[in-house]
PDB file of C-alpha atoms and ligand atoms in Angstrom:
ATOM      1  CA  MET A1473     -13.719  -4.974 -23.163  1.00  0.00           C
ATOM      2  CA  ASP A1474     -11.862  -1.808 -22.760  1.00  0.00           C
ATOM      3  CA  ARG A1475     -10.399  -1.323 -19.064  1.00  0.00           C
ATOM      4  CA  LYS A1476     -11.072   2.038 -17.625  1.00  0.00           C
ATOM      5  CA  LYS A1477      -9.378   3.872 -14.924  1.00  0.00           C
ATOM      6  CA  VAL A1478     -11.065   2.992 -11.591  1.00  0.00           C
ATOM      7  CA  THR A1479     -13.097   5.720 -10.096  1.00  0.00           C
ATOM      8  CA  ILE A1480     -13.772   6.763  -6.655  1.00  0.00           C
ATOM      9  CA  ALA A1481     -17.420   6.347  -8.028  1.00  0.00           C
ATOM     10  CA  ASP A1482     -16.537   2.843  -8.974  1.00  0.00           C
ATOM     11  CA  LEU A1483     -15.895   2.198  -5.499  1.00  0.00           C
ATOM     12  CA  GLN A1484     -18.742   3.310  -3.906  1.00  0.00           C
ATOM     13  CA  GLU A1485     -20.899   1.741  -6.699  1.00  0.00           C
ATOM     14  CA  LYS A1486     -19.329  -1.578  -5.463  1.00  0.00           C
ATOM     15  CA  LYS A1487     -20.286  -0.676  -1.821  1.00  0.00           C
ATOM     16  CA  LYS A1488     -24.020  -0.412  -2.949  1.00  0.00           C
ATOM     17  CA  THR A1489     -23.754  -3.837  -4.889  1.00  0.00           C
ATOM     18  CA  GLY A1490     -21.674  -5.208  -2.126  1.00  0.00           C
ATOM     19  CA  GLU A1491     -18.847  -6.089  -5.228  1.00  0.00           C
ATOM     20  CA  LYS A1492     -15.756  -6.622  -2.968  1.00  0.00           C
ATOM     21  CA  ILE A1493     -13.241  -4.260  -3.290  1.00  0.00           C
ATOM     22  CA  THR A1494      -9.429  -5.275  -3.628  1.00  0.00           C
ATOM     23  CA  MET A1495      -6.558  -3.101  -2.554  1.00  0.00           C
ATOM     24  CA  MET A1496      -2.898  -3.932  -2.606  1.00  0.00           C
ATOM     25  CA  THR A1497       0.631  -2.338  -1.630  1.00  0.00           C
ATOM     26  CA  ALA A1498       3.198  -1.641  -4.648  1.00  0.00           C
ATOM     27  CA  TYR A1499       6.335   0.451  -4.189  1.00  0.00           C
ATOM     28  CA  ASP A1500       7.933   0.453  -7.624  1.00  0.00           C
ATOM     29  CA  TYR A1501       7.133   0.126 -10.928  1.00  0.00           C
ATOM     30  CA  THR A1502       7.914  -3.372 -11.641  1.00  0.00           C
ATOM     31  CA  THR A1503       4.991  -4.088  -9.012  1.00  0.00           C
ATOM     32  CA  GLY A1504       2.930  -1.627 -10.045  1.00  0.00           C
ATOM     33  CA  ILE A1505       2.809  -2.900 -13.525  1.00  0.00           C
ATOM     34  CA  LEU A1506       1.859  -6.478 -12.076  1.00  0.00           C
ATOM     35  CA  VAL A1507      -0.574  -4.964  -9.572  1.00  0.00           C
ATOM     36  CA  ASP A1508      -2.533  -3.410 -12.415  1.00  0.00           C
ATOM     37  CA  GLN A1509      -2.663  -6.390 -14.675  1.00  0.00           C
ATOM     38  CA  ALA A1510      -4.218  -8.288 -11.803  1.00  0.00           C
ATOM     39  CA  GLU A1511      -7.096  -5.860 -11.933  1.00  0.00           C
ATOM     40  CA  ILE A1512      -7.015  -4.905  -8.446  1.00  0.00           C
ATOM     41  CA  ASP A1513      -8.957  -2.117  -7.943  1.00  0.00           C
ATOM     42  CA  THR A1514      -6.711   0.293  -6.014  1.00  0.00           C
ATOM     43  CA  ILE A1515      -3.091   0.641  -5.131  1.00  0.00           C
ATOM     44  CA  LEU A1516      -1.752   1.844  -1.889  1.00  0.00           C
ATOM     45  CA  VAL A1517       1.717   3.184  -1.886  1.00  0.00           C
ATOM     46  CA  GLY A1518       2.095   2.591   1.726  1.00  0.00           C
ATOM     47  CA  ASP A1519       4.592   3.993   3.906  1.00  0.00           C
ATOM     48  CA  SER A1520       5.049   0.328   5.280  1.00  0.00           C
ATOM     49  CA  LEU A1521       7.820   0.764   2.175  1.00  0.00           C
ATOM     50  CA  GLY A1522       9.870   2.376   4.859  1.00  0.00           C
ATOM     51  CA  MET A1523       9.995  -1.338   6.430  1.00  0.00           C
ATOM     52  CA  VAL A1524       9.731  -3.701   3.641  1.00  0.00           C
ATOM     53  CA  MET A1525      12.051  -1.710   1.164  1.00  0.00           C
ATOM     54  CA  LEU A1526      14.114   0.791   3.253  1.00  0.00           C
ATOM     55  CA  GLY A1527      14.623  -1.751   6.275  1.00  0.00           C
ATOM     56  CA  TYR A1528      13.645   0.705   9.243  1.00  0.00           C
ATOM     57  CA  ASP A1529      11.875  -1.032  12.066  1.00  0.00           C
ATOM     58  CA  SER A1530       9.007   0.980  11.843  1.00  0.00           C
ATOM     59  CA  THR A1531       7.291   3.486   9.423  1.00  0.00           C
ATOM     60  CA  VAL A1532       8.098   6.167  11.242  1.00  0.00           C
ATOM     61  CA  PRO A1533      11.502   7.544   9.544  1.00  0.00           C
ATOM     62  CA  VAL A1534       9.821   7.614   6.166  1.00  0.00           C
ATOM     63  CA  THR A1535       9.829  10.711   4.659  1.00  0.00           C
ATOM     64  CA  MET A1536       8.016  12.803   2.414  1.00  0.00           C
ATOM     65  CA  ASP A1537      10.929  12.239  -0.739  1.00  0.00           C
ATOM     66  CA  ASP A1538      10.739   8.632   0.147  1.00  0.00           C
ATOM     67  CA  MET A1539       7.400   8.479  -0.793  1.00  0.00           C
ATOM     68  CA  ILE A1540       6.988  10.895  -3.815  1.00  0.00           C
ATOM     69  CA  HIS A1541      10.049   8.808  -4.955  1.00  0.00           C
ATOM     70  CA  HIS A1542       7.908   5.532  -4.768  1.00  0.00           C
ATOM     71  CA  CYS A1543       4.862   6.965  -6.049  1.00  0.00           C
ATOM     72  CA  LYS A1544       6.223   7.955  -9.185  1.00  0.00           C
ATOM     73  CA  ALA A1545       7.684   5.041  -9.713  1.00  0.00           C
ATOM     74  CA  VAL A1546       4.002   2.839  -9.394  1.00  0.00           C
ATOM     75  CA  CYS A1547       2.368   5.649 -10.790  1.00  0.00           C
ATOM     76  CA  ARG A1548       4.621   4.972 -14.134  1.00  0.00           C
ATOM     77  CA  GLY A1549       3.632   1.611 -14.051  1.00  0.00           C
ATOM     78  CA  ALA A1550       0.327   1.451 -13.199  1.00  0.00           C
ATOM     79  CA  LYS A1551      -2.544   2.823 -15.682  1.00  0.00           C
ATOM     80  CA  TYR A1552      -5.607   1.542 -14.503  1.00  0.00           C
ATOM     81  CA  SER A1553      -5.824   0.711 -10.633  1.00  0.00           C
ATOM     82  CA  PHE A1554      -6.861   3.829  -8.505  1.00  0.00           C
ATOM     83  CA  ILE A1555      -3.652   5.077  -6.927  1.00  0.00           C
ATOM     84  CA  ILE A1556      -3.586   5.982  -3.045  1.00  0.00           C
ATOM     85  CA  GLY A1557      -0.161   7.605  -1.702  1.00  0.00           C
ATOM     86  CA  ASP A1558       0.293   7.626   1.912  1.00  0.00           C
ATOM     87  CA  MET A1559       1.168  10.355   3.744  1.00  0.00           C
ATOM     88  CA  PRO A1560       4.082  10.078   6.174  1.00  0.00           C
ATOM     89  CA  PHE A1561       4.371  10.553   9.854  1.00  0.00           C
ATOM     90  CA  MET A1562       4.475  14.274  10.755  1.00  0.00           C
ATOM     91  CA  SER A1563       3.403  15.457   7.075  1.00  0.00           C
ATOM     92  CA  TYR A1564       0.220  16.450   8.180  1.00  0.00           C
ATOM     93  CA  GLN A1565       0.112  17.255  11.792  1.00  0.00           C
ATOM     94  CA  VAL A1566       2.102  19.967  12.120  1.00  0.00           C
ATOM     95  CA  SER A1567      -0.224  22.628  10.758  1.00  0.00           C
ATOM     96  CA  ILE A1568      -3.403  22.247   8.228  1.00  0.00           C
ATOM     97  CA  GLU A1569      -1.604  24.597   5.608  1.00  0.00           C
ATOM     98  CA  LYS A1570       1.474  21.849   5.796  1.00  0.00           C
ATOM     99  CA  ALA A1571      -1.168  18.927   5.155  1.00  0.00           C
ATOM    100  CA  VAL A1572      -2.760  20.557   2.411  1.00  0.00           C
ATOM    101  CA  GLU A1573       0.750  21.220   0.926  1.00  0.00           C
ATOM    102  CA  ASN A1574       1.913  18.056   1.276  1.00  0.00           C
ATOM    103  CA  ALA A1575      -1.421  16.243   0.028  1.00  0.00           C
ATOM    104  CA  GLY A1576      -0.891  18.467  -3.119  1.00  0.00           C
ATOM    105  CA  ARG A1577       2.842  17.037  -3.888  1.00  0.00           C
ATOM    106  CA  PHE A1578       1.230  13.449  -3.964  1.00  0.00           C
ATOM    107  CA  ILE A1579      -0.918  14.838  -6.584  1.00  0.00           C
ATOM    108  CA  LYS A1580       1.078  17.339  -8.393  1.00  0.00           C
ATOM    109  CA  LYS A1581       4.424  15.776  -8.818  1.00  0.00           C
ATOM    110  CA  ALA A1582       3.778  11.947  -7.928  1.00  0.00           C
ATOM    111  CA  GLY A1583       0.878  11.641 -10.171  1.00  0.00           C
ATOM    112  CA  CYS A1584      -1.356   9.704  -7.666  1.00  0.00           C
ATOM    113  CA  ASP A1585      -5.357   9.877  -7.499  1.00  0.00           C
ATOM    114  CA  SER A1586      -5.422  10.349  -3.855  1.00  0.00           C
ATOM    115  CA  VAL A1587      -3.841  10.246  -0.401  1.00  0.00           C
ATOM    116  CA  LYS A1588      -4.381   8.382   3.098  1.00  0.00           C
ATOM    117  CA  LEU A1589      -3.497   9.471   6.444  1.00  0.00           C
ATOM    118  CA  GLU A1590      -3.916   7.724   9.792  1.00  0.00           C
ATOM    119  CA  GLY A1591      -6.155   9.204  12.566  1.00  0.00           C
ATOM    120  CA  GLY A1592      -9.335   8.903  14.200  1.00  0.00           C
ATOM    121  CA  SER A1593     -11.904  11.888  14.839  1.00  0.00           C
ATOM    122  CA  GLU A1594      -8.647  13.983  15.981  1.00  0.00           C
ATOM    123  CA  MET A1595      -8.061  13.775  12.539  1.00  0.00           C
ATOM    124  CA  ALA A1596     -11.361  14.675  10.825  1.00  0.00           C
ATOM    125  CA  HIS A1597     -10.292  18.448  10.322  1.00  0.00           C
ATOM    126  CA  VAL A1598      -7.150  17.886   8.337  1.00  0.00           C
ATOM    127  CA  VAL A1599      -8.902  15.726   6.508  1.00  0.00           C
ATOM    128  CA  LYS A1600     -11.629  18.248   5.714  1.00  0.00           C
ATOM    129  CA  ALA A1601      -9.147  20.694   4.615  1.00  0.00           C
ATOM    130  CA  ILE A1602      -7.581  18.431   2.175  1.00  0.00           C
ATOM    131  CA  VAL A1603     -10.657  17.310   0.653  1.00  0.00           C
ATOM    132  CA  ASP A1604     -11.719  20.998   0.533  1.00  0.00           C
ATOM    133  CA  ALA A1605      -8.852  21.729  -1.229  1.00  0.00           C
ATOM    134  CA  GLY A1606      -9.685  18.737  -3.920  1.00  0.00           C
ATOM    135  CA  VAL A1607      -7.422  16.021  -2.737  1.00  0.00           C
ATOM    136  CA  PRO A1608      -9.573  13.027  -2.172  1.00  0.00           C
ATOM    137  CA  VAL A1609      -8.456  10.902   1.242  1.00  0.00           C
ATOM    138  CA  CYS A1610      -8.525   7.785   2.288  1.00  0.00           C
ATOM    139  CA  ALA A1611      -9.045   7.721   6.237  1.00  0.00           C
ATOM    140  CA  HIS A1612      -6.923   4.876   8.793  1.00  0.00           C
ATOM    141  CA  ILE A1613      -8.374   3.787  11.831  1.00  0.00           C
ATOM    142  CA  GLY A1614      -7.709   0.907  14.368  1.00  0.00           C
ATOM    143  CA  LEU A1615      -3.985   0.080  14.375  1.00  0.00           C
ATOM    144  CA  THR A1616      -2.432   3.034  13.307  1.00  0.00           C
ATOM    145  CA  PRO A1617       1.276   2.041  12.463  1.00  0.00           C
ATOM    146  CA  GLN A1618       2.877   5.363  12.800  1.00  0.00           C
ATOM    147  CA  THR A1619       1.473   5.837  16.251  1.00  0.00           C
ATOM    148  CA  ALA A1620       2.202   2.324  17.678  1.00  0.00           C
ATOM    149  CA  THR A1621       3.816   4.006  20.493  1.00  0.00           C
ATOM    150  CA  LYS A1622       1.516   5.816  21.736  1.00  0.00           C
ATOM    151  CA  LEU A1623      -1.091   2.759  21.563  1.00  0.00           C
ATOM    152  CA  SER A1624       1.664   0.414  23.269  1.00  0.00           C
ATOM    153  CA  GLY A1625       2.499  -1.492  20.548  1.00  0.00           C
ATOM    154  CA  PHE A1626       1.019  -3.390  17.486  1.00  0.00           C
ATOM    155  CA  LYS A1627      -2.222  -4.747  19.078  1.00  0.00           C
ATOM    156  CA  VAL A1628      -5.577  -5.074  18.060  1.00  0.00           C
ATOM    157  CA  GLN A1629      -7.844  -2.009  19.106  1.00  0.00           C
ATOM    158  CA  GLY A1630     -11.232  -1.837  19.941  1.00  0.00           C
ATOM    159  CA  LYS A1631     -11.839  -4.711  21.682  1.00  0.00           C
ATOM    160  CA  ASP A1632     -13.912  -3.364  24.283  1.00  0.00           C
ATOM    161  CA  ALA A1633     -16.986  -1.420  24.151  1.00  0.00           C
ATOM    162  CA  GLU A1634     -15.559   2.008  25.043  1.00  0.00           C
ATOM    163  CA  SER A1635     -12.566   1.905  22.812  1.00  0.00           C
ATOM    164  CA  ALA A1636     -14.732   0.046  19.673  1.00  0.00           C
ATOM    165  CA  LYS A1637     -17.379   3.083  20.341  1.00  0.00           C
ATOM    166  CA  GLU A1638     -14.328   5.867  19.856  1.00  0.00           C
ATOM    167  CA  LEU A1639     -13.598   3.767  16.899  1.00  0.00           C
ATOM    168  CA  LEU A1640     -16.894   3.863  15.366  1.00  0.00           C
ATOM    169  CA  LYS A1641     -17.503   7.902  16.037  1.00  0.00           C
ATOM    170  CA  SER A1642     -13.881   8.358  14.379  1.00  0.00           C
ATOM    171  CA  ALA A1643     -15.304   6.658  11.525  1.00  0.00           C
ATOM    172  CA  ARG A1644     -18.716   8.781  11.396  1.00  0.00           C
ATOM    173  CA  ASP A1645     -16.395  11.878  11.864  1.00  0.00           C
ATOM    174  CA  LEU A1646     -13.970  10.970   9.129  1.00  0.00           C
ATOM    175  CA  GLU A1647     -16.851   9.935   6.482  1.00  0.00           C
ATOM    176  CA  GLU A1648     -18.418  13.411   7.531  1.00  0.00           C
ATOM    177  CA  ALA A1649     -15.096  15.014   6.956  1.00  0.00           C
ATOM    178  CA  GLY A1650     -15.424  14.035   3.685  1.00  0.00           C
ATOM    179  CA  ALA A1651     -12.932  10.863   3.350  1.00  0.00           C
ATOM    180  CA  PHE A1652     -13.969   8.982   0.334  1.00  0.00           C
ATOM    181  CA  CYS A1653     -12.951   5.190   1.924  1.00  0.00           C
ATOM    182  CA  ILE A1654     -11.378   4.081   5.230  1.00  0.00           C
ATOM    183  CA  VAL A1655      -8.761   1.452   6.069  1.00  0.00           C
ATOM    184  CA  MET A1656      -9.486  -0.381   9.349  1.00  0.00           C
ATOM    185  CA  GLU A1657      -6.629  -1.915  10.554  1.00  0.00           C
ATOM    186  CA  CYS A1658      -6.403  -4.776  13.079  1.00  0.00           C
ATOM    187  CA  ILE A1659     -10.061  -4.690  14.929  1.00  0.00           C
ATOM    188  CA  PRO A1660     -12.480  -7.046  15.859  1.00  0.00           C
ATOM    189  CA  ASP A1661     -14.474  -8.224  12.830  1.00  0.00           C
ATOM    190  CA  LEU A1662     -18.027  -7.658  14.603  1.00  0.00           C
ATOM    191  CA  LEU A1663     -16.834  -4.055  15.425  1.00  0.00           C
ATOM    192  CA  ALA A1664     -15.880  -3.772  11.490  1.00  0.00           C
ATOM    193  CA  ALA A1665     -18.896  -4.990  10.170  1.00  0.00           C
ATOM    194  CA  LYS A1666     -20.775  -2.584  12.359  1.00  0.00           C
ATOM    195  CA  ILE A1667     -18.752   0.014  11.043  1.00  0.00           C
ATOM    196  CA  THR A1668     -19.295  -1.111   7.594  1.00  0.00           C
ATOM    197  CA  ARG A1669     -22.959  -1.416   7.951  1.00  0.00           C
ATOM    198  CA  GLU A1670     -23.039   2.157   9.508  1.00  0.00           C
ATOM    199  CA  LEU A1671     -20.619   4.348   6.599  1.00  0.00           C
ATOM    200  CA  ASN A1672     -22.037   5.301   3.397  1.00  0.00           C
ATOM    201  CA  ILE A1673     -18.535   5.217   2.223  1.00  0.00           C
ATOM    202  CA  PRO A1674     -16.403   1.898   1.312  1.00  0.00           C
ATOM    203  CA  THR A1675     -14.498   0.138   4.184  1.00  0.00           C
ATOM    204  CA  ILE A1676     -11.255  -1.517   3.838  1.00  0.00           C
ATOM    205  CA  GLY A1677     -10.103  -4.042   5.950  1.00  0.00           C
ATOM    206  CA  ILE A1678      -6.378  -5.440   7.316  1.00  0.00           C
ATOM    207  CA  GLY A1679      -7.064  -7.804  10.041  1.00  0.00           C
ATOM    208  CA  ALA A1680     -10.695  -6.295  10.473  1.00  0.00           C
ATOM    209  CA  GLY A1681     -12.542  -9.598   9.284  1.00  0.00           C
ATOM    210  CA  LYS A1682     -14.356 -10.671   6.075  1.00  0.00           C
ATOM    211  CA  ASP A1683     -17.491  -8.115   6.581  1.00  0.00           C
ATOM    212  CA  CYS A1684     -15.616  -4.920   5.148  1.00  0.00           C
ATOM    213  CA  ASP A1685     -16.276  -3.946   1.794  1.00  0.00           C
ATOM    214  CA  GLY A1686     -12.939  -4.609   0.843  1.00  0.00           C
ATOM    215  CA  GLN A1687      -9.513  -5.958   2.016  1.00  0.00           C
ATOM    216  CA  VAL A1688      -5.715  -4.744   1.782  1.00  0.00           C
ATOM    217  CA  LEU A1689      -2.493  -6.837   2.010  1.00  0.00           C
ATOM    218  CA  VAL A1690       0.957  -5.821   1.995  1.00  0.00           C
ATOM    219  CA  TYR A1691       2.157  -7.146  -1.598  1.00  0.00           C
ATOM    220  CA  HIS A1692       5.593  -8.363   0.205  1.00  0.00           C
ATOM    221  CA  ASP A1693       3.454 -10.357   2.837  1.00  0.00           C
ATOM    222  CA  LEU A1694       1.411 -11.896   0.023  1.00  0.00           C
ATOM    223  CA  VAL A1695       4.305 -12.999  -1.954  1.00  0.00           C
ATOM    224  CA  GLY A1696       6.441 -14.101   0.896  1.00  0.00           C
ATOM    225  CA  LEU A1697       9.215 -11.479   0.390  1.00  0.00           C
ATOM    226  CA  PHE A1698       9.583 -10.229   3.863  1.00  0.00           C
ATOM    227  CA  GLU A1699      10.303 -12.681   6.296  1.00  0.00           C
ATOM    228  CA  ARG A1700      11.242 -10.467   9.047  1.00  0.00           C
ATOM    229  CA  PHE A1701       7.619 -11.366  10.383  1.00  0.00           C
ATOM    230  CA  THR A1702       4.320 -12.172   9.263  1.00  0.00           C
ATOM    231  CA  PRO A1703       1.313 -11.070  11.211  1.00  0.00           C
ATOM    232  CA  LYS A1704      -1.680 -13.193  11.537  1.00  0.00           C
ATOM    233  CA  PHE A1705      -3.937 -11.619   9.509  1.00  0.00           C
ATOM    234  CA  VAL A1706      -2.039 -12.190   6.285  1.00  0.00           C
ATOM    235  CA  LYS A1707      -2.975 -14.835   3.797  1.00  0.00           C
ATOM    236  CA  GLN A1708       0.833 -15.865   1.484  1.00  0.00           C
ATOM    237  CA  TYR A1709      -0.210 -16.774  -1.444  1.00  0.00           C
ATOM    238  CA  ILE A1710       3.272 -17.897  -2.525  1.00  0.00           C
ATOM    239  CA  ASN A1711       6.619 -18.121  -0.954  1.00  0.00           C
ATOM    240  CA  LEU A1712       8.981 -16.464  -3.132  1.00  0.00           C
ATOM    241  CA  ALA A1713      11.807 -15.452  -1.036  1.00  0.00           C
ATOM    242  CA  PRO A1714      13.238 -19.023  -1.024  1.00  0.00           C
ATOM    243  CA  MET A1715      12.925 -19.628  -4.650  1.00  0.00           C
ATOM    244  CA  ILE A1716      14.829 -16.047  -5.363  1.00  0.00           C
ATOM    245  CA  ARG A1717      17.195 -17.409  -2.718  1.00  0.00           C
ATOM    246  CA  GLU A1718      17.656 -20.712  -4.738  1.00  0.00           C
ATOM    247  CA  ALA A1719      18.100 -18.720  -8.269  1.00  0.00           C
ATOM    248  CA  LEU A1720      20.707 -16.747  -6.616  1.00  0.00           C
ATOM    249  CA  ILE A1721      22.773 -19.211  -5.089  1.00  0.00           C
ATOM    250  CA  GLN A1722      22.591 -21.139  -8.709  1.00  0.00           C
ATOM    251  CA  PHE A1723      23.681 -18.471 -10.323  1.00  0.00           C
ATOM    252  CA  ARG A1724      26.632 -17.881  -8.012  1.00  0.00           C
ATOM    253  CA  GLU A1725      27.457 -21.437  -8.563  1.00  0.00           C
ATOM    254  CA  ASP A1726      26.951 -21.238 -12.573  1.00  0.00           C
ATOM    255  CA  VAL A1727      29.577 -18.433 -12.562  1.00  0.00           C
ATOM    256  CA  GLU A1728      31.825 -20.111 -10.152  1.00  0.00           C
ATOM    257  CA  THR A1729      31.885 -23.342 -12.002  1.00  0.00           C
ATOM    258  CA  GLY A1730      31.895 -21.669 -15.769  1.00  0.00           C
ATOM    259  CA  ALA A1731      28.676 -23.007 -16.663  1.00  0.00           C
ATOM    260  CA  PHE A1732      27.245 -19.549 -17.199  1.00  0.00           C
ATOM    261  CA  PRO A1733      27.509 -17.327 -19.283  1.00  0.00           C
ATOM    262  CA  GLY A1734      26.933 -20.247 -22.454  1.00  0.00           C
ATOM    263  CA  PRO A1735      27.182 -19.326 -25.807  1.00  0.00           C
ATOM    264  CA  GLU A1736      23.298 -18.718 -26.036  1.00  0.00           C
ATOM    265  CA  HIS A1737      23.964 -15.878 -23.780  1.00  0.00           C
ATOM    266  CA  SER A1738      27.087 -14.670 -25.185  1.00  0.00           C
ATOM    267  CA  PHE A1739      27.826 -12.600 -29.147  1.00  0.00           C
ATOM    268  CA  ALA A1740      29.724 -13.937 -31.586  1.00  0.00           C
ATOM    269  CA  MET A1741      32.208 -12.654 -33.853  1.00  0.00           C
ATOM    270  CA  LYS A1742      33.214 -13.485 -37.463  1.00  0.00           C
ATOM    271  CA  GLU A1743      36.682 -15.160 -37.037  1.00  0.00           C
ATOM    272  CA  GLU A1744      38.673 -12.943 -39.461  1.00  0.00           C
ATOM    273  CA  GLU A1745      37.122  -9.963 -37.765  1.00  0.00           C
ATOM    274  CA  ALA A1746      38.885 -11.678 -34.261  1.00  0.00           C
ATOM    275  CA  LYS A1747      41.816 -12.465 -36.100  1.00  0.00           C
ATOM    276  CA  LYS A1748      42.359  -8.537 -36.866  1.00  0.00           C
ATOM    277  CA  LEU A1749      42.507  -7.809 -33.207  1.00  0.00           C
TER     278      LEU A1749
HETATM  279  O1  KIV B 378       1.404   1.488   4.840  1.00  0.00           O
HETATM  280  C1  KIV B 378       0.556   0.594   4.618  1.00  0.00           C
HETATM  281  O2  KIV B 378       0.835  -0.557   3.753  1.00  0.00           O
HETATM  282  C2  KIV B 378      -0.723   0.919   5.161  1.00  0.00           C
HETATM  283  C3  KIV B 378      -1.638  -0.799   5.165  1.00  0.00           C
HETATM  284  C4  KIV B 378      -1.054  -1.736   6.112  1.00  0.00           C
HETATM  285  C5  KIV B 378      -2.665  -0.539   5.031  1.00  0.00           C
HETATM  286  O3  KIV B 378      -1.186   1.451   5.521  1.00  0.00           O
END
């Protein structure tokens, strides 16, 4: 069967039928191709690239130019997955005009299908303005890494009834504002299940239990490429870092001992031509 590009209507249909939605981060061309080939529904070019690709301690320093650069690469690789570009810290908070302009850059310059931004009810007017301008928005509530300092660290959110009610209200407000889906990070599974039941748009969980409409993980966590820390909610499917390190050590040893390159990696020249040198 011919593969078709995933659309918002496809994601909405999955919510309706109960078929789970998949989302994976990618930050470069090669990974974009792999995630696309795995038939993952949506690719998030997350600002988590600040930590796993650029070596920052948080996502806060990531710029619009960083995001556009990586989004362009992913968009060149992925042809079928629905691509979401993550708006970096302070690219959508300063003014509505700036937020709409920056959202537009993800679509026009990078080739993304939509954008994601962090925040609850207080960001609903920004979501509405971007959606009204014609750019689909994925919302992100719960643990919002760009404002982790304000939340007093990387902690599970909505653990008591009062803060859980606030998150539920945020989810409703963001849906009302026109978000096409909502990422919920690090919230109790019972709260995530309630929000998922109450909303008409798909919910995508990361550390939010199994009852969300879909799940997202950071690619580097899933394949074991990021060794600085691993959050509790991560399932690591392969541990690539030690394998890559071992291959690099073997390369170094082969070069040092002369085992590489062998004749099979070298280009021959006719002896009579060599004699003329
Ligand atoms: O930046 C990112 O990768 C994210 C996911 C963790 C949802 O926001």
